[in-house]
N, CA and C of each residue as an Amber inpcrd file, in Angstrom:
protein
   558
   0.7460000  20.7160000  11.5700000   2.1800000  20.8230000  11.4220000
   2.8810000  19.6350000  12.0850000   2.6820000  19.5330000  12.9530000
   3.0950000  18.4360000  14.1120000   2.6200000  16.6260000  12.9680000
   1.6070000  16.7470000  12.2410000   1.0190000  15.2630000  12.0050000
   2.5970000  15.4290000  10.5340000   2.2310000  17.0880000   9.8140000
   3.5030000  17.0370000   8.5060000   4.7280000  16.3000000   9.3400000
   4.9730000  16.4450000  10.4030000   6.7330000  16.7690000  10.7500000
   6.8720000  15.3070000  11.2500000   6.1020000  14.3980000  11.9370000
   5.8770000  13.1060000  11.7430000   6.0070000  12.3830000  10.6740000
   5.3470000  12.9640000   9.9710000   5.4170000  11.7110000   8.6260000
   6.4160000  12.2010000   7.4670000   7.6620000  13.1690000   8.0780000
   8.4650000  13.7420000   7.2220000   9.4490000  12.9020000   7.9810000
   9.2660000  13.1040000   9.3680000  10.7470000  11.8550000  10.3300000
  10.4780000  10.4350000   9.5530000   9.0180000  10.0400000   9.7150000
   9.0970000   8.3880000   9.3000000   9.4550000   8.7300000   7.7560000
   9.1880000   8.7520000   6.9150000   9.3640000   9.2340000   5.3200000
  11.2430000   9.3320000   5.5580000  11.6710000   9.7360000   6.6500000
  13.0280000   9.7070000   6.1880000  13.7640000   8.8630000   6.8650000
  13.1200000   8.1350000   7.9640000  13.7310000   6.4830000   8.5410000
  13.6420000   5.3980000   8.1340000  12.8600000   5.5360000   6.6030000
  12.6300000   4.3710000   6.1650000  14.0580000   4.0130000   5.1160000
  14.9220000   5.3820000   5.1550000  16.5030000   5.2610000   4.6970000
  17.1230000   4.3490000   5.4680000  17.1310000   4.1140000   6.6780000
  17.9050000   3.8280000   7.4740000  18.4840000   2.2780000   7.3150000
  20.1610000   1.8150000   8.0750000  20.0610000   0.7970000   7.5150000
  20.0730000  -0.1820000   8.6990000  19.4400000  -0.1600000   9.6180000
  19.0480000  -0.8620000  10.5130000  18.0940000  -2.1150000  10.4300000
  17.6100000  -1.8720000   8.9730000  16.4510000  -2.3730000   9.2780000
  16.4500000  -3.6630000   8.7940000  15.8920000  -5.0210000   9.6950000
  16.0930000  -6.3930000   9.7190000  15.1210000  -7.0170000   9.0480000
  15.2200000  -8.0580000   8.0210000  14.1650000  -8.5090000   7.5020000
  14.0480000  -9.9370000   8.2790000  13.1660000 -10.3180000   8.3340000
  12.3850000 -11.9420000   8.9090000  10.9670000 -12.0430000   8.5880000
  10.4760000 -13.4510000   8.7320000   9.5750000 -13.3510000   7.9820000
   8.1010000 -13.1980000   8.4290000   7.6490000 -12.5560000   7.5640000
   6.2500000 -12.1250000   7.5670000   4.6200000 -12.2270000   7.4270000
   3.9240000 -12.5950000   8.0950000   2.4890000 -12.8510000   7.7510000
   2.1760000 -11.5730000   7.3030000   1.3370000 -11.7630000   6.2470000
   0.5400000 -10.9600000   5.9690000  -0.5440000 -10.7810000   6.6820000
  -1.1910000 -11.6900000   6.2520000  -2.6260000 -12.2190000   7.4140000
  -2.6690000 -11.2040000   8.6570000  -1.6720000 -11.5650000   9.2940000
  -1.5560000 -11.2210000  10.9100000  -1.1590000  -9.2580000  10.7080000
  -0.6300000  -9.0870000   9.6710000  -0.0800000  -7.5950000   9.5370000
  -1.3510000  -7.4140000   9.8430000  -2.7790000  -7.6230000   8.2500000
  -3.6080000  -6.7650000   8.2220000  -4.9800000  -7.3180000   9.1520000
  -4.4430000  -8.5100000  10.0320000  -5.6900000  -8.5270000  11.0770000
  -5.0480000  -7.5760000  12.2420000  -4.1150000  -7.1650000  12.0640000
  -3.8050000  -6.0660000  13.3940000  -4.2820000  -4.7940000  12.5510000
  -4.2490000  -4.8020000  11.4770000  -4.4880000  -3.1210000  11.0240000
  -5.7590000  -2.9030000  11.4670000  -6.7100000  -4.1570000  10.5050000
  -8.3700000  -4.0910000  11.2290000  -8.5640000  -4.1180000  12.3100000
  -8.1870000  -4.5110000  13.0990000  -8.0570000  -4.1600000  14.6970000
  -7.7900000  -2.5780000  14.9560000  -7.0110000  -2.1880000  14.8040000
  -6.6240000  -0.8080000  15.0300000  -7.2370000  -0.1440000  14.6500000
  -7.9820000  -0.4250000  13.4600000  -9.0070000   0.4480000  12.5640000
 -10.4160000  -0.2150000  12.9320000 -11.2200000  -0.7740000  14.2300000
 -11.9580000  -1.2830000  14.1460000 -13.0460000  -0.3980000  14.4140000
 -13.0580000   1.1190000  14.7830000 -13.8330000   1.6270000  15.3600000
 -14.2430000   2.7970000  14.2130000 -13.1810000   2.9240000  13.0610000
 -13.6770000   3.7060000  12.0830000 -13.9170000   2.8740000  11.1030000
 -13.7180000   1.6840000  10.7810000 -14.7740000   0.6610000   9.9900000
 -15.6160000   0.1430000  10.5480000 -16.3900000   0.5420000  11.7490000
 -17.7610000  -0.0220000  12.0420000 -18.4860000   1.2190000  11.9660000
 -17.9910000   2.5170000  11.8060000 -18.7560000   3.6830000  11.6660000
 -19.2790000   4.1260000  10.6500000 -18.1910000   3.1430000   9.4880000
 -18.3440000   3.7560000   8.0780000 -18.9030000   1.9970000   7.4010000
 -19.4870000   1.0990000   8.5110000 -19.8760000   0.0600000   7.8390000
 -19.0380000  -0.4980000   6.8440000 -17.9500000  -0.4060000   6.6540000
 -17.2190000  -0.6300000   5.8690000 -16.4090000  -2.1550000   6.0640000
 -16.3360000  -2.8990000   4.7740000 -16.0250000  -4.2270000   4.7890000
 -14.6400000  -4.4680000   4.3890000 -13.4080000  -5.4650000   4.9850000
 -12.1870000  -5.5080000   5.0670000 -12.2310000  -6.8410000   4.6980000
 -11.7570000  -7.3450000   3.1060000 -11.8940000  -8.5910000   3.0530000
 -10.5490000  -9.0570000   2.2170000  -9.7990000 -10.2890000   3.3360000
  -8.5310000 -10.5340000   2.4610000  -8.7660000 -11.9970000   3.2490000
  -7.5420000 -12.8290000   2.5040000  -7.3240000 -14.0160000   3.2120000
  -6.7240000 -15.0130000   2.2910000  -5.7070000 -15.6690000   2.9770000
  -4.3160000 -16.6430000   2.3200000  -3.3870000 -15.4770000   1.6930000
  -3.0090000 -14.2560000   2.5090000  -2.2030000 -13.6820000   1.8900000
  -0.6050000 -14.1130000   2.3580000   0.2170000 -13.7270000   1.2710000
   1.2810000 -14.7180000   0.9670000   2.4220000 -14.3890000   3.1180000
   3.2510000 -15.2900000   3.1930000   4.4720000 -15.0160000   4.0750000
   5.2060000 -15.0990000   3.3450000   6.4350000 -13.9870000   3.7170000
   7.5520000 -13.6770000   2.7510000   8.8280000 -12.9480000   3.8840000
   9.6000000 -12.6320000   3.3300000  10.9020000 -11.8240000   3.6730000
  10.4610000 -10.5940000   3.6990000  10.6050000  -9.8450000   4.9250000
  10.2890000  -8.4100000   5.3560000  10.6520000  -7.8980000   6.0790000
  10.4470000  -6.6050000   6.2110000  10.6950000  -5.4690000   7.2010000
   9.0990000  -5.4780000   8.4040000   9.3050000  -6.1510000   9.2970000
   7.8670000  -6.2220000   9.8660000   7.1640000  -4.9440000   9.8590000
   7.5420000  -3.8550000  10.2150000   7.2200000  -2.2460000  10.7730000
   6.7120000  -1.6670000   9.6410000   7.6350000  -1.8850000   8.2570000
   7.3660000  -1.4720000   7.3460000   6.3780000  -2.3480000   6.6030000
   5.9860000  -3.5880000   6.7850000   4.9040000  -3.8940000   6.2110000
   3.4490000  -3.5760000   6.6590000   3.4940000  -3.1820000   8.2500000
   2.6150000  -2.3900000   9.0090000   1.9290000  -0.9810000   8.2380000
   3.0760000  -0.4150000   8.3110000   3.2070000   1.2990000   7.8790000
   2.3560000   0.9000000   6.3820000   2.8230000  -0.0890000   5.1440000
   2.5740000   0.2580000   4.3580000   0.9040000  -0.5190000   3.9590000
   0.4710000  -1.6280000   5.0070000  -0.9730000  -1.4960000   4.7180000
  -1.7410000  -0.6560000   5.1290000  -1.3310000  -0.1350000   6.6450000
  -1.8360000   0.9440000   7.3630000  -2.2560000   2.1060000   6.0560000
  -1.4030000   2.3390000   5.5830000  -1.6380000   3.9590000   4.5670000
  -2.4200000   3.5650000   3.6710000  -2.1920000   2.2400000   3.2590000
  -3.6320000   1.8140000   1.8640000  -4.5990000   1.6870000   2.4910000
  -4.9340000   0.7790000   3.7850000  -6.2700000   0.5190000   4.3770000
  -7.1140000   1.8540000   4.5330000  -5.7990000   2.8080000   5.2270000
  -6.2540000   4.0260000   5.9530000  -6.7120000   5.1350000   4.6010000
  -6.0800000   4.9810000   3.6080000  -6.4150000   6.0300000   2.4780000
  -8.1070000   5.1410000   1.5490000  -8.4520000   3.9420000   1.9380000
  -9.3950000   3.5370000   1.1870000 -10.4330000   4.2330000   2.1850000
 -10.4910000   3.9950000   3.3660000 -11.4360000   4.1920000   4.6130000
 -11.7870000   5.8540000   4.5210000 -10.5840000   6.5000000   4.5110000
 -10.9000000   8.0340000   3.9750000 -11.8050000   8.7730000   2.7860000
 -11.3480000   7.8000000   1.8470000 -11.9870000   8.4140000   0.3100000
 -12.8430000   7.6430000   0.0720000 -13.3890000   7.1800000   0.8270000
 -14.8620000   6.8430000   0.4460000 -15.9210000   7.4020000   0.1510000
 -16.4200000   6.7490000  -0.9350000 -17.8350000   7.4050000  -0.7750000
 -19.1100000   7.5780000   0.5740000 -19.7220000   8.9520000   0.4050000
 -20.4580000   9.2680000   1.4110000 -21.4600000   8.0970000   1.1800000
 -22.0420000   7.8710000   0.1480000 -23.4030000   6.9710000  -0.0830000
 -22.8080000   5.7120000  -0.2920000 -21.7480000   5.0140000  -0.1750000
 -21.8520000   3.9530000   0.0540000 -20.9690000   3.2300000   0.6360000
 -21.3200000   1.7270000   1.0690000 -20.1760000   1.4950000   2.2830000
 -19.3370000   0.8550000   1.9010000 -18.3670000   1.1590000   2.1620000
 -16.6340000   1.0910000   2.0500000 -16.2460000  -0.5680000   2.0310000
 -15.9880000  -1.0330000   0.7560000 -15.4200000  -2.3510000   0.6260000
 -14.0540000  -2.2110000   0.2880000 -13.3070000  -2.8210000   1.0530000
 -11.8710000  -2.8890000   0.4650000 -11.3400000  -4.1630000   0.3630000
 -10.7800000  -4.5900000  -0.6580000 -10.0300000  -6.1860000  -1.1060000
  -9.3970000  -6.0950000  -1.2290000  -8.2460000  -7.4830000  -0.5900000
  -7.1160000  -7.3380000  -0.6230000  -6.9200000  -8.8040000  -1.0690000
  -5.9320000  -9.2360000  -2.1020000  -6.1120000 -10.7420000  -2.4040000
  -4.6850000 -10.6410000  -3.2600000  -4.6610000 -11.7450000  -3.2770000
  -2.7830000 -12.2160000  -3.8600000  -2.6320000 -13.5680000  -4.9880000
  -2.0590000 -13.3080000  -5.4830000  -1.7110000 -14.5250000  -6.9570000
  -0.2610000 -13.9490000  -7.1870000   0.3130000 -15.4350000  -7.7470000
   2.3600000 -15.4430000  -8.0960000   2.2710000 -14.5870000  -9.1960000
   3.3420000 -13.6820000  -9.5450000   3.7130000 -13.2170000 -10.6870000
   4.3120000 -14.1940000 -11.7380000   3.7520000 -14.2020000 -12.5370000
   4.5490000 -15.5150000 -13.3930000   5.8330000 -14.9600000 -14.2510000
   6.5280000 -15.5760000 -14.2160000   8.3620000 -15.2430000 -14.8370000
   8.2150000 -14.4450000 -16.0980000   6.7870000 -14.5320000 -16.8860000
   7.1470000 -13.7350000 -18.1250000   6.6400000 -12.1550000 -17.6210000
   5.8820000 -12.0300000 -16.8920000   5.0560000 -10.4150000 -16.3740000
   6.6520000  -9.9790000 -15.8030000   7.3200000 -10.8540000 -15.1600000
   8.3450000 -10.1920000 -14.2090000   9.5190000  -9.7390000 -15.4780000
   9.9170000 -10.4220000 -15.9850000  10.8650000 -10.2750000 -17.4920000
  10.4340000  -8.5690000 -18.1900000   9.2420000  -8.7450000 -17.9840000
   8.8370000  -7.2260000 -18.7250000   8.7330000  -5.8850000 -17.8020000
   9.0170000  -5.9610000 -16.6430000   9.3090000  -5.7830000 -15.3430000
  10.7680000  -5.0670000 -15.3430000  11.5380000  -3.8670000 -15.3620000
  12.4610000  -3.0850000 -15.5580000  12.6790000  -3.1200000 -13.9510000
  12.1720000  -3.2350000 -12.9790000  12.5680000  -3.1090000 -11.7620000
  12.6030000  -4.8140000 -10.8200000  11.5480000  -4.8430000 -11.3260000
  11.6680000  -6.7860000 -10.8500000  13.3090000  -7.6240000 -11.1950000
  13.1560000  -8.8700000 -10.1990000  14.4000000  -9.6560000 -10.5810000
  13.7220000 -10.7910000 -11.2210000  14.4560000 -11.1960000 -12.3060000
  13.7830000 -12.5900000 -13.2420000  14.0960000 -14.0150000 -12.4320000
  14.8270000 -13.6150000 -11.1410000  15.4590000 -14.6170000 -10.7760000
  14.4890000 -14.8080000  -9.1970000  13.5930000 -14.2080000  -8.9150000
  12.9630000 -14.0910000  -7.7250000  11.5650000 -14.5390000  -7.8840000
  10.7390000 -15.4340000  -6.8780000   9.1140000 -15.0960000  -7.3090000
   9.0320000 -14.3150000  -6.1740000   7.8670000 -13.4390000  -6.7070000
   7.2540000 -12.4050000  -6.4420000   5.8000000 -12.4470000  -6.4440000
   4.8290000 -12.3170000  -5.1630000   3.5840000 -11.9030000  -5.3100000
   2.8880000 -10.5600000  -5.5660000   1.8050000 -10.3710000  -6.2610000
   1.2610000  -9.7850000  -6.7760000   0.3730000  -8.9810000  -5.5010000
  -0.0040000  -8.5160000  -5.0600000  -0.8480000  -8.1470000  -3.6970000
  -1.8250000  -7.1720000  -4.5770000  -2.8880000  -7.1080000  -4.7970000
  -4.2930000  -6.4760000  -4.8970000  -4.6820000  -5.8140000  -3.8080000
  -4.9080000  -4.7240000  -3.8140000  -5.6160000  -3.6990000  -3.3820000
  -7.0140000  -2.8580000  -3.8240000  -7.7230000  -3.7080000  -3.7590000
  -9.1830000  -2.4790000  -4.2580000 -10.6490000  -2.1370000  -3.5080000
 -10.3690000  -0.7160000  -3.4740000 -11.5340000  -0.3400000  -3.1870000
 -12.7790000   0.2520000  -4.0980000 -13.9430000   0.1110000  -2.8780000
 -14.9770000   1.0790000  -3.6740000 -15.3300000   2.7750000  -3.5730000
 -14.2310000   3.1830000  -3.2800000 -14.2570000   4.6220000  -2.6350000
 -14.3930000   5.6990000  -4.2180000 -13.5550000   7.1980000  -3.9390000
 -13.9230000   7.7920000  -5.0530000 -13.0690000   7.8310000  -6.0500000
 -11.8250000   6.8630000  -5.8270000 -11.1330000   7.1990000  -7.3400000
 -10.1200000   8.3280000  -7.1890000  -9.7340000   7.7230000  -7.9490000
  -9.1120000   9.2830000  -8.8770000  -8.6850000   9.1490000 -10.3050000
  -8.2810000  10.0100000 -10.9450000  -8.2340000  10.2510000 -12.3130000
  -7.0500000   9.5350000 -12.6110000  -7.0460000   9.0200000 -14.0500000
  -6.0770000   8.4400000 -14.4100000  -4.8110000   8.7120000 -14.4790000
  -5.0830000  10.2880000 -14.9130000  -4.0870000  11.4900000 -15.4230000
  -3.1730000  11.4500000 -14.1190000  -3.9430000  11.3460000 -12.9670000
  -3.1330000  11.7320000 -11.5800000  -1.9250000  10.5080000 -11.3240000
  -1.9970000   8.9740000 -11.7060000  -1.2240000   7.8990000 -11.8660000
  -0.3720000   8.0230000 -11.1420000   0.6710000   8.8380000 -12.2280000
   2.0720000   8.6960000 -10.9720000   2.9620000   9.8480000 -10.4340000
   1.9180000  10.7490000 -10.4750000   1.6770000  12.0110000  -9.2640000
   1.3480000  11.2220000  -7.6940000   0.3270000  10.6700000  -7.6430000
  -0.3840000   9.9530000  -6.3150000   1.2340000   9.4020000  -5.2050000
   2.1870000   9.1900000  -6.1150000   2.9290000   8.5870000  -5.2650000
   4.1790000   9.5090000  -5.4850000   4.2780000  11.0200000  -5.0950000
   4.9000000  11.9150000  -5.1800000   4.7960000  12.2960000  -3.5490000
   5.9890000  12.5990000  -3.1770000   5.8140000  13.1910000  -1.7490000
   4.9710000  14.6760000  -1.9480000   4.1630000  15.1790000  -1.0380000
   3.2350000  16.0490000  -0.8210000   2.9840000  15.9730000  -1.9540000
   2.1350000  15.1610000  -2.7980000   1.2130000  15.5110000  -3.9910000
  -0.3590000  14.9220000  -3.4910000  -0.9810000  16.5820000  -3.4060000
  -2.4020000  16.0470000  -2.5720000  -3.4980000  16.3220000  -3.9420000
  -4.0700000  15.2770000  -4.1700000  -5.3850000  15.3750000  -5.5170000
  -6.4580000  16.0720000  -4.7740000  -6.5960000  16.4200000  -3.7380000
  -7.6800000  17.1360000  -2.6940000  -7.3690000  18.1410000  -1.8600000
  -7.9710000  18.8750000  -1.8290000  -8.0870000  20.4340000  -1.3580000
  -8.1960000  20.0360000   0.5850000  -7.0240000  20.1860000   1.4420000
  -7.0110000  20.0250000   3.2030000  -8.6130000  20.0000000   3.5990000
  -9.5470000  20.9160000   3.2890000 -10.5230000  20.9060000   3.9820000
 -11.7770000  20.1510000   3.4890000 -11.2290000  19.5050000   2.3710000
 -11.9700000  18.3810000   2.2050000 -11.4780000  17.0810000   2.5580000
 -10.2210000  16.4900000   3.1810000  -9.6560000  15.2080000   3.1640000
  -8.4730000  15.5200000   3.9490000  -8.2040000  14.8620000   5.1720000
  -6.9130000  15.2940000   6.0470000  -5.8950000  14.6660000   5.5460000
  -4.7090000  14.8280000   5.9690000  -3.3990000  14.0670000   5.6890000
  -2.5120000  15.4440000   5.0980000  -1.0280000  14.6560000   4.6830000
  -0.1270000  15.9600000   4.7830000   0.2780000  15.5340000   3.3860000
   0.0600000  14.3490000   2.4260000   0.4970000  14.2730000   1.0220000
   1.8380000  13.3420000   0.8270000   1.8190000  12.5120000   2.0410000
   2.9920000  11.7360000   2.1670000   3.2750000  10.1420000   2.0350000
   1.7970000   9.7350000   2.7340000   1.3050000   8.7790000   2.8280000
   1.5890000   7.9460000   1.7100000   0.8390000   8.0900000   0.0300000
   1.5390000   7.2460000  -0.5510000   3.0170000   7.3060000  -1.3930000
   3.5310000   7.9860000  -0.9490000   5.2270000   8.1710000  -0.9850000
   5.3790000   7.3070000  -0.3100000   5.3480000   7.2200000   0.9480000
   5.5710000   6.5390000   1.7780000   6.0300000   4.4490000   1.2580000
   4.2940000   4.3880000   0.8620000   4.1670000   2.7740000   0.4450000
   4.7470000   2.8410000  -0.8120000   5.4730000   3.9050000  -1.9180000
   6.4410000   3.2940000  -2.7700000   7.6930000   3.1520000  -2.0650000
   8.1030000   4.2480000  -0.9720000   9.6400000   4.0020000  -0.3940000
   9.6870000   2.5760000  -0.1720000   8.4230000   2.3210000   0.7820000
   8.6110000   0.9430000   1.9710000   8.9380000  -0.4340000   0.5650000
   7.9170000  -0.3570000  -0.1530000   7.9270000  -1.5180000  -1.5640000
   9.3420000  -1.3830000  -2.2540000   9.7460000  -0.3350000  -2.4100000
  11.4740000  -0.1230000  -3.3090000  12.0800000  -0.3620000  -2.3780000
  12.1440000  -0.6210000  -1.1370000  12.9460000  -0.7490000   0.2470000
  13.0300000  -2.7090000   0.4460000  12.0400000  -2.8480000   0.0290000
  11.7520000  -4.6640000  -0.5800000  12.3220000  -5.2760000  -1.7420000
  12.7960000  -4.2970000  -2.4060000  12.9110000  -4.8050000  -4.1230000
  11.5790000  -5.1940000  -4.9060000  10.4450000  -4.1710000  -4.6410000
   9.5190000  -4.7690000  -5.0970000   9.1140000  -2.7600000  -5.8080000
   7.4170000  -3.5270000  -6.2370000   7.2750000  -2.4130000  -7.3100000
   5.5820000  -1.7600000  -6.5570000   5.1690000  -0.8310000  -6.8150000
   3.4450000  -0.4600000  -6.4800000   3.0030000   0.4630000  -7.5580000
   1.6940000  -0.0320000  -7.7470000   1.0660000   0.8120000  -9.0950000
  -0.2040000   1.2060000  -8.3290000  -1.0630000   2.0620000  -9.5620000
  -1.7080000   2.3920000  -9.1670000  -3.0520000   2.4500000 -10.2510000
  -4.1470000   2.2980000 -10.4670000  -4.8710000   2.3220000 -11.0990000
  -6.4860000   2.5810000 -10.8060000  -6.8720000   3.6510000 -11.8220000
  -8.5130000   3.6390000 -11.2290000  -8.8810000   2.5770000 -11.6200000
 -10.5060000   2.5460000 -11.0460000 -11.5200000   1.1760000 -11.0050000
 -12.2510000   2.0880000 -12.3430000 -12.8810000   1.3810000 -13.3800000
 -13.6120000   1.7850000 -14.1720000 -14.9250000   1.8000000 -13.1160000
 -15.3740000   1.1870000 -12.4790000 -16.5070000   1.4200000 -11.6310000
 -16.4440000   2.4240000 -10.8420000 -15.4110000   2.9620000 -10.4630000
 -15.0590000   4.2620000  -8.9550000 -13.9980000   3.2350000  -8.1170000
 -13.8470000   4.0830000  -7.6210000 -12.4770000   3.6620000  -6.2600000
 -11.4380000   3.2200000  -7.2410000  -9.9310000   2.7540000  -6.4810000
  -9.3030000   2.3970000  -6.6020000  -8.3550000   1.0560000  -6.9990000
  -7.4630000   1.0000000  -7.3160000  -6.3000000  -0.4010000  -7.1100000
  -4.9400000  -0.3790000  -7.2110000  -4.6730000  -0.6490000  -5.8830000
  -2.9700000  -0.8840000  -6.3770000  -2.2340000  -1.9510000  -5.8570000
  -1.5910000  -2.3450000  -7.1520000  -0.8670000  -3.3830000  -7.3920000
   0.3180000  -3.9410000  -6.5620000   0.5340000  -4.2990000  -5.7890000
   2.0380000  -4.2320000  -5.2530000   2.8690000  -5.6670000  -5.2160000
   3.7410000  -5.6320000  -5.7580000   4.5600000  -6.3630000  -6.2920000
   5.9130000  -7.0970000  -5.2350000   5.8720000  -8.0700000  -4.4110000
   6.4150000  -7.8970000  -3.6470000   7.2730000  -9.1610000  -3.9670000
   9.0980000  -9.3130000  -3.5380000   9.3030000 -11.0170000  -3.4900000
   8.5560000 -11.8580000  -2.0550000   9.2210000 -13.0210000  -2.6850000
   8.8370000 -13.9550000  -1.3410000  10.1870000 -13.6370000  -0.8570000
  10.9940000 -13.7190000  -1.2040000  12.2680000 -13.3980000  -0.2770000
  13.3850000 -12.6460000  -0.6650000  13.9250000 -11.9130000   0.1160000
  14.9230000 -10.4650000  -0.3260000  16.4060000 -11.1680000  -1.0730000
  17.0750000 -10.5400000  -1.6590000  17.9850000 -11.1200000  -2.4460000
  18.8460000 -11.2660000  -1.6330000  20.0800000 -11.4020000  -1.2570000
  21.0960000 -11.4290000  -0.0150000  22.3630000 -10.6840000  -0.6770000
């Protein structure tokens, strides 16, 4: 109850309009996440591989929060039999992907941020349920968390002017897309 009522306060401070953008390493976000997470990715052998990811205009806290919940949801749903690779890698959106783009600005570049793991997936059907507040694809006593988490990383990304998808791996595990500018509109 106490972990729900947490991530129902943050889930609703990410309204707030306090919040200052300056700019951002990526790099440095997710070498602090692996840090923080260093003791349940050496348990689960699990491999964390990114690098030259873009600096841009951000919410520092919120770019925290929102690798934290992808790193932390790949590390979870992993497979038992095998060890946990997660990639993270970045390329520009080019002006015509963004044009077809109903939420993107045609007038902004925007990186692309990759997310994929080798964990278990989920169904296609589930798409864009996954990023529903409390929408859990797993039964509590198989997988902890309160169903918020990726709510969460669409608030923080629409809180950017940016976009997050989601897609299975035809192999197993996951990917999601996240769509971010290099810099916030003014």
């Amino acid at each position: 109850m106490i972990a729900l009522i947490n991530d129902v306060l943050a889930y609703s401070e990410l309204s707030g309009e306090d919040n200052i953008y300056s700019t951002v390493d990526l790099n440095e976000i997710v070498a602090a996440i692996a840090n923080d997470f260093e003791l349940l990715i050496e348990q689960k052998s699990a491999s964390l591989v990114y690098n030259n990811l873009p600096v841009l205009e951000a919410i520092p806290r919120q770019m925290s929060q929102l690798f934290s919940n992808l790193i932390s949801n790949a590390l979870k749903f992993s497979k038992a039999d095998v060890l946990p690779v997660i990639n993270i890698s970045v390329k520009p959106v080019l002006h015509n992907d963004i044009a077809r783009n109903t939420v993107l600005n045609s007038g902004i570049t925007y990186y692309n941020i990759e997310l994929r793991d080798n964990g278990i997936g989920f169904e296609e059907a589930h798409t864009q349920r996954i990023f529903n507040i409390f929408q859990r694809l797993h039964d509590k006593a198989s997988y902890t968390g309160t169903g918020i988490g990726l709510a969460l990383c669409k608030k923080i990304v629409r809180n950017h002017h940016g976009e997050i998808t989601a897609s299975a791996d035809a192999e197993g595990g996951a990917i999601f897309n996240i769509f971010l500018p290099q810099k916030q509109m003014v």
